[in-house]
PDB file of C-alpha atoms in Angstrom:
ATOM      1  CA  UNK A   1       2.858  -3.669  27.633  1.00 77.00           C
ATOM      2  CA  UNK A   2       2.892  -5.599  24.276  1.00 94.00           C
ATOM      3  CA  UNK A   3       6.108  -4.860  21.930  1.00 96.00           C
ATOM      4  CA  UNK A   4       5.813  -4.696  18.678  1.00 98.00           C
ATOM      5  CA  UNK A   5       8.505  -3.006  16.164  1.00 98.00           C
ATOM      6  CA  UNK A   6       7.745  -1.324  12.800  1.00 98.00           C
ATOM      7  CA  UNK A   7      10.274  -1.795  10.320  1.00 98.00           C
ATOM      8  CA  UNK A   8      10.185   0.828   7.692  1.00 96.00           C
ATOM      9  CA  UNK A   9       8.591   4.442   8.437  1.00 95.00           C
ATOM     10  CA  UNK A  10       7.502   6.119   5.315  1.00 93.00           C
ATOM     11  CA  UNK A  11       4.024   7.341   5.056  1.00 93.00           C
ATOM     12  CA  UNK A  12       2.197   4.723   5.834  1.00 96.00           C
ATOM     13  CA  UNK A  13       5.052   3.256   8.302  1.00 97.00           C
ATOM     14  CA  UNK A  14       5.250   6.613  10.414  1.00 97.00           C
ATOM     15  CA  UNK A  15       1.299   6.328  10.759  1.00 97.00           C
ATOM     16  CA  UNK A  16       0.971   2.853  11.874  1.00 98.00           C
ATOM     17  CA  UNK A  17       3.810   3.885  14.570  1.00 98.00           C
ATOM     18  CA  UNK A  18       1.702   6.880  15.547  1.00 98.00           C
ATOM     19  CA  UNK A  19      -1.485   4.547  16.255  1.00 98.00           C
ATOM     20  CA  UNK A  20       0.008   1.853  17.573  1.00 98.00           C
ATOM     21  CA  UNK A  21       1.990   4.725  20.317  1.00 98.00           C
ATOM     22  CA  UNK A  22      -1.188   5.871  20.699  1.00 97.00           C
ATOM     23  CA  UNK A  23      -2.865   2.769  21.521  1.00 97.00           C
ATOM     24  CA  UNK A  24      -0.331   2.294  24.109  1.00 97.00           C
ATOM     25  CA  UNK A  25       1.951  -0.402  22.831  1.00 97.00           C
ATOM     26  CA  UNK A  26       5.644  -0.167  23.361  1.00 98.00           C
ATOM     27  CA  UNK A  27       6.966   0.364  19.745  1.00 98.00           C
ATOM     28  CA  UNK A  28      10.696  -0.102  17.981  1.00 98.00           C
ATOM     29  CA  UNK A  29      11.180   1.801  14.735  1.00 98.00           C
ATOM     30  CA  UNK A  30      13.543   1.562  11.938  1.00 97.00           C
ATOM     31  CA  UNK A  31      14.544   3.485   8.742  1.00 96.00           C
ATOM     32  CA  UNK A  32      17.304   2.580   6.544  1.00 94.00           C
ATOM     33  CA  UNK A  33      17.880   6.661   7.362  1.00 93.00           C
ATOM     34  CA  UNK A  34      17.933   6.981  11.103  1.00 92.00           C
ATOM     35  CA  UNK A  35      17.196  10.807  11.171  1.00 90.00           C
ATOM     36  CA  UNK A  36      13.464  10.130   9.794  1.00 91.00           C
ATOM     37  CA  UNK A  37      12.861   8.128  13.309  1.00 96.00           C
ATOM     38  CA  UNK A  38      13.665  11.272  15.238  1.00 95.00           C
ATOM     39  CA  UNK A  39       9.869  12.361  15.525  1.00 96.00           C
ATOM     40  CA  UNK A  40       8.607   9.371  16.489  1.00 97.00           C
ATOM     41  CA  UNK A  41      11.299   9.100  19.269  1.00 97.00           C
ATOM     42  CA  UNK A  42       9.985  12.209  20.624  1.00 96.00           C
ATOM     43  CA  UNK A  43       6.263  10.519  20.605  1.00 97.00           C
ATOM     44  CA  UNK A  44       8.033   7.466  22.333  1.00 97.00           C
ATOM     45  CA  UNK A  45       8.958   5.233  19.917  1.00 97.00           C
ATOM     46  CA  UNK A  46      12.573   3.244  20.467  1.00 97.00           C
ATOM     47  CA  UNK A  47      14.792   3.778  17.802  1.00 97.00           C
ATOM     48  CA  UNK A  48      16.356  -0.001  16.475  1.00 97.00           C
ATOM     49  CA  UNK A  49      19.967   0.670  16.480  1.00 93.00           C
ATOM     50  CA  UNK A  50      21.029  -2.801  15.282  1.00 94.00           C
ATOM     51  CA  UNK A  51      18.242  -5.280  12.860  1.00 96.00           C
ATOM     52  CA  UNK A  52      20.375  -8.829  13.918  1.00 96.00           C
ATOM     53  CA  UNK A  53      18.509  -9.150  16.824  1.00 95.00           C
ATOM     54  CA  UNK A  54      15.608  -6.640  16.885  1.00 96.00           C
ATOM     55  CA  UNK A  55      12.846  -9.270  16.875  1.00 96.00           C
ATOM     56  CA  UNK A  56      13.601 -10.772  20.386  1.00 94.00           C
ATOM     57  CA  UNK A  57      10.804  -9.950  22.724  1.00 94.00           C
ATOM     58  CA  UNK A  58       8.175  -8.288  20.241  1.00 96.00           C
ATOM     59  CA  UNK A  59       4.821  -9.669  19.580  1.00 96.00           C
ATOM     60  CA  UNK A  60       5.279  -8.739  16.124  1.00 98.00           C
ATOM     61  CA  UNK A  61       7.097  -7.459  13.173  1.00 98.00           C
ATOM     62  CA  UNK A  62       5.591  -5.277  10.959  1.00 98.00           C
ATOM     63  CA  UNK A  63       6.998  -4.665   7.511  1.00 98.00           C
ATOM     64  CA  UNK A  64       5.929  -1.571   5.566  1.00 97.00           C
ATOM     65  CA  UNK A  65       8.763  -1.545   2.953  1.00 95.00           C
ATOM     66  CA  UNK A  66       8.771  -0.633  -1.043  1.00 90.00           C
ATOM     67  CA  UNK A  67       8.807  -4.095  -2.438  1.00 93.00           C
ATOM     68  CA  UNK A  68       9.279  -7.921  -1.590  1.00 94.00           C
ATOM     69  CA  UNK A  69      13.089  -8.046  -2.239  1.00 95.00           C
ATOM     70  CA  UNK A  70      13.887  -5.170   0.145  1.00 96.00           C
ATOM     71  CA  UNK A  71      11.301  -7.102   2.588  1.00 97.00           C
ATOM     72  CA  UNK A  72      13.235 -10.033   2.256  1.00 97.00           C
ATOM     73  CA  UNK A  73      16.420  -8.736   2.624  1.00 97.00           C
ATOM     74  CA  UNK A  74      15.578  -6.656   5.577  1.00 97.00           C
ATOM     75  CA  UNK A  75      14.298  -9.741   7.478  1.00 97.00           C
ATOM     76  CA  UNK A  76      17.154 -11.759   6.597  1.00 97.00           C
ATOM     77  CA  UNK A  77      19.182  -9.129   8.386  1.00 97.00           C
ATOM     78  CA  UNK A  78      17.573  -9.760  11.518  1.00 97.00           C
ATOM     79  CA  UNK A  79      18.532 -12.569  12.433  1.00 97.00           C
ATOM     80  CA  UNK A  80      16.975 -15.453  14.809  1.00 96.00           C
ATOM     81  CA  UNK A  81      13.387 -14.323  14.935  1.00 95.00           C
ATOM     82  CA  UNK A  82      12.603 -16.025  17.727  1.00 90.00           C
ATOM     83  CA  UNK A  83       9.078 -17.083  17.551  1.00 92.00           C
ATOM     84  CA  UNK A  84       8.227 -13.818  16.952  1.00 97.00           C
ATOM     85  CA  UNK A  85       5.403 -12.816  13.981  1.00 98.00           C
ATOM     86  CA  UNK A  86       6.380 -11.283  10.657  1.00 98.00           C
ATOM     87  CA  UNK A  87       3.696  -9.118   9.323  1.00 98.00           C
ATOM     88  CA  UNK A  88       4.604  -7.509   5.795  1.00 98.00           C
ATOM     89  CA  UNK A  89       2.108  -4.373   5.037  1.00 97.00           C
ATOM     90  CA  UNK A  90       3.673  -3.701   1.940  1.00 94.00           C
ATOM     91  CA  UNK A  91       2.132  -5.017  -1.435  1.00 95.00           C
ATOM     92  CA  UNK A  92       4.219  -7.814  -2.426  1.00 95.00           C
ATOM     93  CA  UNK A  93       3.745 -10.451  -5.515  1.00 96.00           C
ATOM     94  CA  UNK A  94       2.474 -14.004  -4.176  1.00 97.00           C
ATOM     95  CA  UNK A  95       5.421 -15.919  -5.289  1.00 95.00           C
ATOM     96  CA  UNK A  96       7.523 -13.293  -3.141  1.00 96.00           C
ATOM     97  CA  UNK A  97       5.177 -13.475  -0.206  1.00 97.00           C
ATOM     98  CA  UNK A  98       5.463 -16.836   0.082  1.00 98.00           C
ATOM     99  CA  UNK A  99       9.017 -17.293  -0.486  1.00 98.00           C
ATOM    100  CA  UNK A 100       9.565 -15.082   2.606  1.00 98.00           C
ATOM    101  CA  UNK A 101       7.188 -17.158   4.602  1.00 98.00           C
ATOM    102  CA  UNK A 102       9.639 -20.128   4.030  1.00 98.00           C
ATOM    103  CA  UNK A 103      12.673 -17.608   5.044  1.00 98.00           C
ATOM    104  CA  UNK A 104      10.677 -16.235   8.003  1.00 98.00           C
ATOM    105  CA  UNK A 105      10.360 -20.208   9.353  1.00 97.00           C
ATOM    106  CA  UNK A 106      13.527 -20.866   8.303  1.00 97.00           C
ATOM    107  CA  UNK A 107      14.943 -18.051  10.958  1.00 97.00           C
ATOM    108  CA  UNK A 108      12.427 -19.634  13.483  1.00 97.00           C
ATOM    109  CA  UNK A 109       9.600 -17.141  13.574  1.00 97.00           C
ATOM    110  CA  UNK A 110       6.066 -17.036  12.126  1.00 98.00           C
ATOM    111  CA  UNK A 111       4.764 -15.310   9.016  1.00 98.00           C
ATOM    112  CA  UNK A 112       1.361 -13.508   8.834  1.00 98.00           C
ATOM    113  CA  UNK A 113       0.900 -11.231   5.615  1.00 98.00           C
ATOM    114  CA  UNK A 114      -1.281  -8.318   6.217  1.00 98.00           C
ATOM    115  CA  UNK A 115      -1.276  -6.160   2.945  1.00 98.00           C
ATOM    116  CA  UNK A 116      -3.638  -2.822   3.883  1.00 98.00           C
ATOM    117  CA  UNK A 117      -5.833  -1.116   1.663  1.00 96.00           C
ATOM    118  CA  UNK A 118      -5.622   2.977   2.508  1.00 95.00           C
ATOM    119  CA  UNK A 119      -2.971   5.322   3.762  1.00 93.00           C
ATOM    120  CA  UNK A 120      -2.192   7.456   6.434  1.00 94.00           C
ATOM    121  CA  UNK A 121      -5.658   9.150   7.176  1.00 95.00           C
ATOM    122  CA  UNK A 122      -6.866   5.752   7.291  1.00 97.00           C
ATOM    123  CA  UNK A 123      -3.814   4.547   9.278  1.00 97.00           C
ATOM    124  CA  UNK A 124      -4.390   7.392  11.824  1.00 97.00           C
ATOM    125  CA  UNK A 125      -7.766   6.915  12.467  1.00 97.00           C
ATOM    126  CA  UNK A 126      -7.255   2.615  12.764  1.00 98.00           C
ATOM    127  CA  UNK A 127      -9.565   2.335   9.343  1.00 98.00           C
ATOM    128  CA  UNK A 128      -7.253   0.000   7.095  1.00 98.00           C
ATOM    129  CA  UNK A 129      -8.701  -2.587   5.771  1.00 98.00           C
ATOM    130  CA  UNK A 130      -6.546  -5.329   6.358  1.00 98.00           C
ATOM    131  CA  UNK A 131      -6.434  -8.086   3.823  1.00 98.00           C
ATOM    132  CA  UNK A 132      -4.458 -11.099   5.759  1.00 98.00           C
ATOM    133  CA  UNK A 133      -2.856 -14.546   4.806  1.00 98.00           C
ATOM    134  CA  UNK A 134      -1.697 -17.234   6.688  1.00 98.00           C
ATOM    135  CA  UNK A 135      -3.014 -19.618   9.625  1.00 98.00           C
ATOM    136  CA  UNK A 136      -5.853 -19.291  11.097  1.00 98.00           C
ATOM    137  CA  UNK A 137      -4.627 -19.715  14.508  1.00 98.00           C
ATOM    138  CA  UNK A 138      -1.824 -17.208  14.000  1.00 98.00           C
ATOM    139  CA  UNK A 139      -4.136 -14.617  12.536  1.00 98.00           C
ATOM    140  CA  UNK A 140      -6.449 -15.109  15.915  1.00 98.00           C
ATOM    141  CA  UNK A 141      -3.407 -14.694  18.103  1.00 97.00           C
ATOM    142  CA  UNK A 142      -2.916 -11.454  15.782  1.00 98.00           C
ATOM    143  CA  UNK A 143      -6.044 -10.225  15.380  1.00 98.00           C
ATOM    144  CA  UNK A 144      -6.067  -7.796  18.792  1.00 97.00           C
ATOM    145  CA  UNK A 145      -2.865  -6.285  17.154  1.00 98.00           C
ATOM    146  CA  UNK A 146      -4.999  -6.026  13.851  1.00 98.00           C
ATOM    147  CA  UNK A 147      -7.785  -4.485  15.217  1.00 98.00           C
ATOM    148  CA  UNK A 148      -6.358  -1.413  16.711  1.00 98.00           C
ATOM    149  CA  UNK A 149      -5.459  -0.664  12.725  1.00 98.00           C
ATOM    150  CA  UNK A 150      -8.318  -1.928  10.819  1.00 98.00           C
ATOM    151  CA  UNK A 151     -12.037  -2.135  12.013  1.00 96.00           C
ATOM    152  CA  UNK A 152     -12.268  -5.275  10.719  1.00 97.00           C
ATOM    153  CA  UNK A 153      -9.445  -6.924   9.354  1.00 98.00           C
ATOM    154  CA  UNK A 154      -9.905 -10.223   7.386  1.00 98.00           C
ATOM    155  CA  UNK A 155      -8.464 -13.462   6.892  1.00 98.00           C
ATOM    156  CA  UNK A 156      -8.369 -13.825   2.877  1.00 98.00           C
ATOM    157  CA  UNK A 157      -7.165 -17.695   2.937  1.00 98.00           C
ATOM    158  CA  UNK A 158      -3.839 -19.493   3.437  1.00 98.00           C
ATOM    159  CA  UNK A 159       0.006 -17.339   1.919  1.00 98.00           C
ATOM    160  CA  UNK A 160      -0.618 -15.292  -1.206  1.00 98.00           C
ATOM    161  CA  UNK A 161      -3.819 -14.768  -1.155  1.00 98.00           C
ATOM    162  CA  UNK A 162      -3.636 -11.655   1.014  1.00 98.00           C
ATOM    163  CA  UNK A 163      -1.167 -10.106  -1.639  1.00 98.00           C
ATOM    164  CA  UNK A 164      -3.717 -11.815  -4.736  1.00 98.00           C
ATOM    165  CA  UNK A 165      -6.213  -9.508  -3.044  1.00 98.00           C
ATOM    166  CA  UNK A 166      -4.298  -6.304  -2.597  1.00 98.00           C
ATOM    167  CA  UNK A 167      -2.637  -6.542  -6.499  1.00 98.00           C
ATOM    168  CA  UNK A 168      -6.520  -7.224  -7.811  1.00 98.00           C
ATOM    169  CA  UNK A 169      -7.488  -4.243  -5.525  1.00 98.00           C
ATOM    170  CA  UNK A 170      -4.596  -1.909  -6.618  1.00 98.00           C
ATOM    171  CA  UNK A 171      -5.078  -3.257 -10.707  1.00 98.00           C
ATOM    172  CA  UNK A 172      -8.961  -1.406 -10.015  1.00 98.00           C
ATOM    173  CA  UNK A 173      -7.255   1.652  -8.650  1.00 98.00           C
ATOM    174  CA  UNK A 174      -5.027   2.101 -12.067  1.00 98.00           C
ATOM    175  CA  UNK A 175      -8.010   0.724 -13.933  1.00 98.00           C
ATOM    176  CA  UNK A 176     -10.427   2.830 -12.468  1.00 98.00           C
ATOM    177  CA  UNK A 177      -8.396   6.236 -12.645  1.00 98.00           C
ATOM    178  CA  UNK A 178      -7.517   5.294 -16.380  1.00 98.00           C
ATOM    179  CA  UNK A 179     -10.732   5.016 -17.834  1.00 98.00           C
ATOM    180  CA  UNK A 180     -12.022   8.367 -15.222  1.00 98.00           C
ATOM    181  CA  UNK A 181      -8.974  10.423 -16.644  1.00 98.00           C
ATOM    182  CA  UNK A 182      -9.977   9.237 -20.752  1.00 98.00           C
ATOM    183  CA  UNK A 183     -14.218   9.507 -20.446  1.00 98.00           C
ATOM    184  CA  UNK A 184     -13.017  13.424 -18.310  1.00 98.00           C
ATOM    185  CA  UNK A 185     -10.681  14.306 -21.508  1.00 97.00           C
ATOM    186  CA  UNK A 186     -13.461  13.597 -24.063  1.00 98.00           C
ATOM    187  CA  UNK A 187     -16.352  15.199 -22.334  1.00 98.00           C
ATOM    188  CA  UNK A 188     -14.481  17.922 -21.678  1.00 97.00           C
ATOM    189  CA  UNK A 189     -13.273  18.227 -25.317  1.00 96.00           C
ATOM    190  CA  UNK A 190     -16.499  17.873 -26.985  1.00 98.00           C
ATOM    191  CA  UNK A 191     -17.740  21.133 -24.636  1.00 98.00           C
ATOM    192  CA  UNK A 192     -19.899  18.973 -21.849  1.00 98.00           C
ATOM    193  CA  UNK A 193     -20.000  20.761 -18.323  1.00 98.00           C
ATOM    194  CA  UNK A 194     -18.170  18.367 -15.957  1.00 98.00           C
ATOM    195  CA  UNK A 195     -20.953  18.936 -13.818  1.00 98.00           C
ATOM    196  CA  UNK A 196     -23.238  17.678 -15.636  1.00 98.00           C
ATOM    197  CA  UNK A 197     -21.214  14.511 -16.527  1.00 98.00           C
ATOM    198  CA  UNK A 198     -20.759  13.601 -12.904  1.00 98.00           C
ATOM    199  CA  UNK A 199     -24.728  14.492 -12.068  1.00 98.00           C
ATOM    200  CA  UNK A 200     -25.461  11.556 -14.498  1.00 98.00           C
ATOM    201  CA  UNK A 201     -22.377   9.278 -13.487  1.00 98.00           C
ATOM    202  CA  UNK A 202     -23.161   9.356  -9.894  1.00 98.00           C
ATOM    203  CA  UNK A 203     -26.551   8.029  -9.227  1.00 98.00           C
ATOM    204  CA  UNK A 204     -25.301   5.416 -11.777  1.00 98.00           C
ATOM    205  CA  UNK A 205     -23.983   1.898 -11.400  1.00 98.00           C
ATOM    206  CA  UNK A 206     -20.918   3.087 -13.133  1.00 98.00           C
ATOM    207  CA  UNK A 207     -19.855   5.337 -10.700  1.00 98.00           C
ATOM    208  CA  UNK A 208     -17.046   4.779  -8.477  1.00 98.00           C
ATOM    209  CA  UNK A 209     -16.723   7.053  -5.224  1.00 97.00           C
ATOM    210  CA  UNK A 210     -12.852   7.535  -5.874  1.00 97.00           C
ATOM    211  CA  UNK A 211     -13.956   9.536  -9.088  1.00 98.00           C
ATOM    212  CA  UNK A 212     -15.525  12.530  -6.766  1.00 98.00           C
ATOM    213  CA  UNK A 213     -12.471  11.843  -4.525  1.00 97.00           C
ATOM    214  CA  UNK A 214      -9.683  12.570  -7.122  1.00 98.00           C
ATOM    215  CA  UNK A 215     -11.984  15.057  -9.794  1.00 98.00           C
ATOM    216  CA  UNK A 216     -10.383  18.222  -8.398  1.00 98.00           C
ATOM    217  CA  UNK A 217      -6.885  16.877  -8.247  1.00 98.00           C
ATOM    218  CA  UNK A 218      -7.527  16.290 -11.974  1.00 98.00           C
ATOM    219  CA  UNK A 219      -9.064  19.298 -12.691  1.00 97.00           C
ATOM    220  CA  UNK A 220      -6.861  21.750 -11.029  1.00 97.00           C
ATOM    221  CA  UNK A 221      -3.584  19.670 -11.845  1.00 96.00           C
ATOM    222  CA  UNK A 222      -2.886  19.105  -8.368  1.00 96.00           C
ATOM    223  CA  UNK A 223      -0.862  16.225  -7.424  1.00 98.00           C
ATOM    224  CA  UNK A 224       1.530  16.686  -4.396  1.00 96.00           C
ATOM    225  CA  UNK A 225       1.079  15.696  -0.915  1.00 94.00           C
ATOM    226  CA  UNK A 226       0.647  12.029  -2.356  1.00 94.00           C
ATOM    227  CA  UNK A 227      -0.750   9.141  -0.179  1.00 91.00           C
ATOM    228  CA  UNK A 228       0.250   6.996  -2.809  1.00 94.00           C
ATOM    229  CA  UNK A 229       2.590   7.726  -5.344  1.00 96.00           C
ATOM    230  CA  UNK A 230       2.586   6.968  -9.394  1.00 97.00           C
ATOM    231  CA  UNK A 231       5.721   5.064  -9.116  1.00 96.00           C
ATOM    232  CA  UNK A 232       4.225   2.953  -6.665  1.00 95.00           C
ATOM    233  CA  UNK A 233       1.572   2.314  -8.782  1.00 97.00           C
ATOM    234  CA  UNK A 234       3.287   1.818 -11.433  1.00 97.00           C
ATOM    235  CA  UNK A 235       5.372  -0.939  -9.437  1.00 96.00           C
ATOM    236  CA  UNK A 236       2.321  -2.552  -8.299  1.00 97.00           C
ATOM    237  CA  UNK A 237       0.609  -3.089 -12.058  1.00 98.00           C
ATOM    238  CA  UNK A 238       3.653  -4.848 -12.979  1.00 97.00           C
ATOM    239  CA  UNK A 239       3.345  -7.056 -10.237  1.00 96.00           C
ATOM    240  CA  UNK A 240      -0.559  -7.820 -11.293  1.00 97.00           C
ATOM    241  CA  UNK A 241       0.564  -8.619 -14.989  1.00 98.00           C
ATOM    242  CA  UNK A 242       3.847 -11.111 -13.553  1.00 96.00           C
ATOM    243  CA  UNK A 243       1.120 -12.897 -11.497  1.00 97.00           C
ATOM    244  CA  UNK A 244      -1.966 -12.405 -14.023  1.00 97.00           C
ATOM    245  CA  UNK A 245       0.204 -13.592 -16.863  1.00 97.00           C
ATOM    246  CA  UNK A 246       1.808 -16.791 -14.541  1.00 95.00           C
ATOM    247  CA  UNK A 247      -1.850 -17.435 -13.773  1.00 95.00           C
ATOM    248  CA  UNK A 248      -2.745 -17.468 -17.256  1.00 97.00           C
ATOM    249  CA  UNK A 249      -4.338 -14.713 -17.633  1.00 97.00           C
ATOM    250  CA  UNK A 250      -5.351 -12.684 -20.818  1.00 97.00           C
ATOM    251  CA  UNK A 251      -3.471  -9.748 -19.632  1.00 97.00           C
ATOM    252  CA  UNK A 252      -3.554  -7.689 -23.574  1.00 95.00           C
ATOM    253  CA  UNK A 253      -6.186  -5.052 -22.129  1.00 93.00           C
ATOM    254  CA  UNK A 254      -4.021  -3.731 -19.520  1.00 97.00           C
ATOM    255  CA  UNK A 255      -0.687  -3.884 -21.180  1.00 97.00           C
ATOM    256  CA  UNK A 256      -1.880  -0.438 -22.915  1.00 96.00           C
ATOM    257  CA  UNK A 257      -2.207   1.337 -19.465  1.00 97.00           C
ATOM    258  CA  UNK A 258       1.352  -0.388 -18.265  1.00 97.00           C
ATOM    259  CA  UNK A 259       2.926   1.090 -21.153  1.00 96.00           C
ATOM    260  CA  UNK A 260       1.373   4.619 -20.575  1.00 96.00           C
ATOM    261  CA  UNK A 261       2.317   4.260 -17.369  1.00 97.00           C
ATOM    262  CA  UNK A 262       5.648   3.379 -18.181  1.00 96.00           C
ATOM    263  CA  UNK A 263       6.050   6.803 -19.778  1.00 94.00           C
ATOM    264  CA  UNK A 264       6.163   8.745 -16.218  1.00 92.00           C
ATOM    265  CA  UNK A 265       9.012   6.695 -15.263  1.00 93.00           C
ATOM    266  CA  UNK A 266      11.768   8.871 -14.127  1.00 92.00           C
ATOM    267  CA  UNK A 267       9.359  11.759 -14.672  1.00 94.00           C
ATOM    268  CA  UNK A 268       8.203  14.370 -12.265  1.00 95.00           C
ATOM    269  CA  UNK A 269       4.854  12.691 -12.182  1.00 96.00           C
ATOM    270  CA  UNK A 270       6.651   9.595 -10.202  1.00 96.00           C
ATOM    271  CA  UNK A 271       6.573  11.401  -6.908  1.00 96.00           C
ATOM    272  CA  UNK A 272       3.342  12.639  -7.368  1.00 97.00           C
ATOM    273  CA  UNK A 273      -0.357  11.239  -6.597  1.00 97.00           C
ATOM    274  CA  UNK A 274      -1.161   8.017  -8.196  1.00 97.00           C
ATOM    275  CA  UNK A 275      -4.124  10.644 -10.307  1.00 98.00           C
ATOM    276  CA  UNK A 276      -1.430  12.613 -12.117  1.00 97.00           C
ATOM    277  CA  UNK A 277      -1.684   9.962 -14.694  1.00 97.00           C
ATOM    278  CA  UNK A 278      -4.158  12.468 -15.591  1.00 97.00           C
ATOM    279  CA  UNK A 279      -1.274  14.290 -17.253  1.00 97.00           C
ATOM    280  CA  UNK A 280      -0.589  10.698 -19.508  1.00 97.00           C
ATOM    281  CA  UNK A 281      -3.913  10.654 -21.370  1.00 96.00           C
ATOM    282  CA  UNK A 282      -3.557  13.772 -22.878  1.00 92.00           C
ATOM    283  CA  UNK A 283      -1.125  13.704 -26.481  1.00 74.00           C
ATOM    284  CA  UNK A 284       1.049  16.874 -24.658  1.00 64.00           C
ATOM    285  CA  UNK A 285       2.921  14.938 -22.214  1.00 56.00           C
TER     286      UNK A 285
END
């Protein structure tokens, strides 16, 4: 039975667990709070008592932590890795993803960044798409691992280019939601049906399917039960303006929606669906 373990069990951490358990690999967990493991322990996961260590005999590692300094710092603390793959999930900056891929060689193990696109319906159901960087060897060796999660996962090139490709993927998500949330607010104002907005949007080439997808979230105000929050989003526009603007990048267009974002910080919306900066583009908030 391959052995993998899944460090970090949040959302999308508990539902790569869940797959993998049910795909019949032997799977160690760990949360930096050892009571959210409890469920997966009665689904058969292994609790990780002890990170120094917890790499020996798995296949892989997979990372699904908040950010590339807790990623770091959580790998550091295991120790020897023994030969054994590291796999960050998370989104991470490029200079931070391939920093760790000199620490992960450093403590003798490999380093194969897999940033995902989708949550935990897509998770559940193995539909990720998986965006990875690294060796091409080491990503064939992976890719039976990678397959049970994504239908097709994808080698993206060499280090950093898997998390080039999920920031540029995650800048259209703010983007995208942005300019949805402003054109909704000014038809809305000047008395046009929404209806009848989206029956002209949608057979055009402007239309973007995750406008139908988060339209009655907007409309109704409804913003819990998050599969990815507006802090995280947040988080992850800074990181595509550090690397846009080290790239030399004319980054002045989007430094309007960081800002706006920037204004739920702290706020209610944080913890709420990525859409609730809905609530941002109107003068109220």
């Amino acid at each position: 039975m391959t052995s993998v373990a899944v460090v970090g069990t949040g959302l999308l951490g508990t539902a790569i667990t869940k797959r993998l358990l049910e795909k019949g690999f032997e799977v160690h967990v760990w949360n930096r709070n050892p009571a959210r493991l409890a469920d997966l322990q009665e689904l058969g996961a292994h609790a990780i008592q002890e990170l120094h260590g917890a790499a020996q005999g798995r296949q892989a590692v997979i990372t699904v932590l908040r950010d590339g300094a807790v990623t770091a710092n959580v790998i550091h603390a295991l120790g020897p890795i023994h030969g054994s793959t590291v796999m960050p999930m998370g989104t991470m900056g490029i200079t931070e993803i391939r920093s760790l891929a000199e620490q992960v060689q450093h403590q003798n193990g490999h380093c194969l960044e897999a940033p995902v696109l989708g949550s935990k319906p897509q998770a559940l159901k193995g539909e990720l798409l998986v965006m990875a960087g690294g060796e091409p060897a080491l990503f064939d060796q992976q890719r039976p691992l990678l397959e049970h999660l994504s239908q097709e996962p994808m080698l993206v090139g060499p280090i950093g280019s898997g998390a080039a490709t999920k920031l540029a993927l995650n800048q259209l998500i703010a983007s995208l939601t942005h300019a949805f949330s402003l054109s909704l607010r000014l038809v809305q104002q000047a008395g046009v049906h929404v209806e009848t907005f989206m029956a002209i949007l949608r057979p055009s080439a402007l239309y973007a399917p995750t406008f139908d997808k988060k339209l009655q979230r907007m409309l109704e105000g409804h913003y819990d039960d998050p599969n990815f929050s507006t802090a995280l989003l947040r988080k992850d526009l800074h990181l595509f303006l550090e690397e846009a603007t080290a790239a030399g990048l004319q980054i002045q267009g989007l430094q309007g929606l960081d800002a706006l974002l920037e204004q739920s910080s702290g706020s209610q919306l944080d913890d709420l669906d990525y859409c609730a900066l809905h609530e941002l583009t109107q003068e109220s908030f």
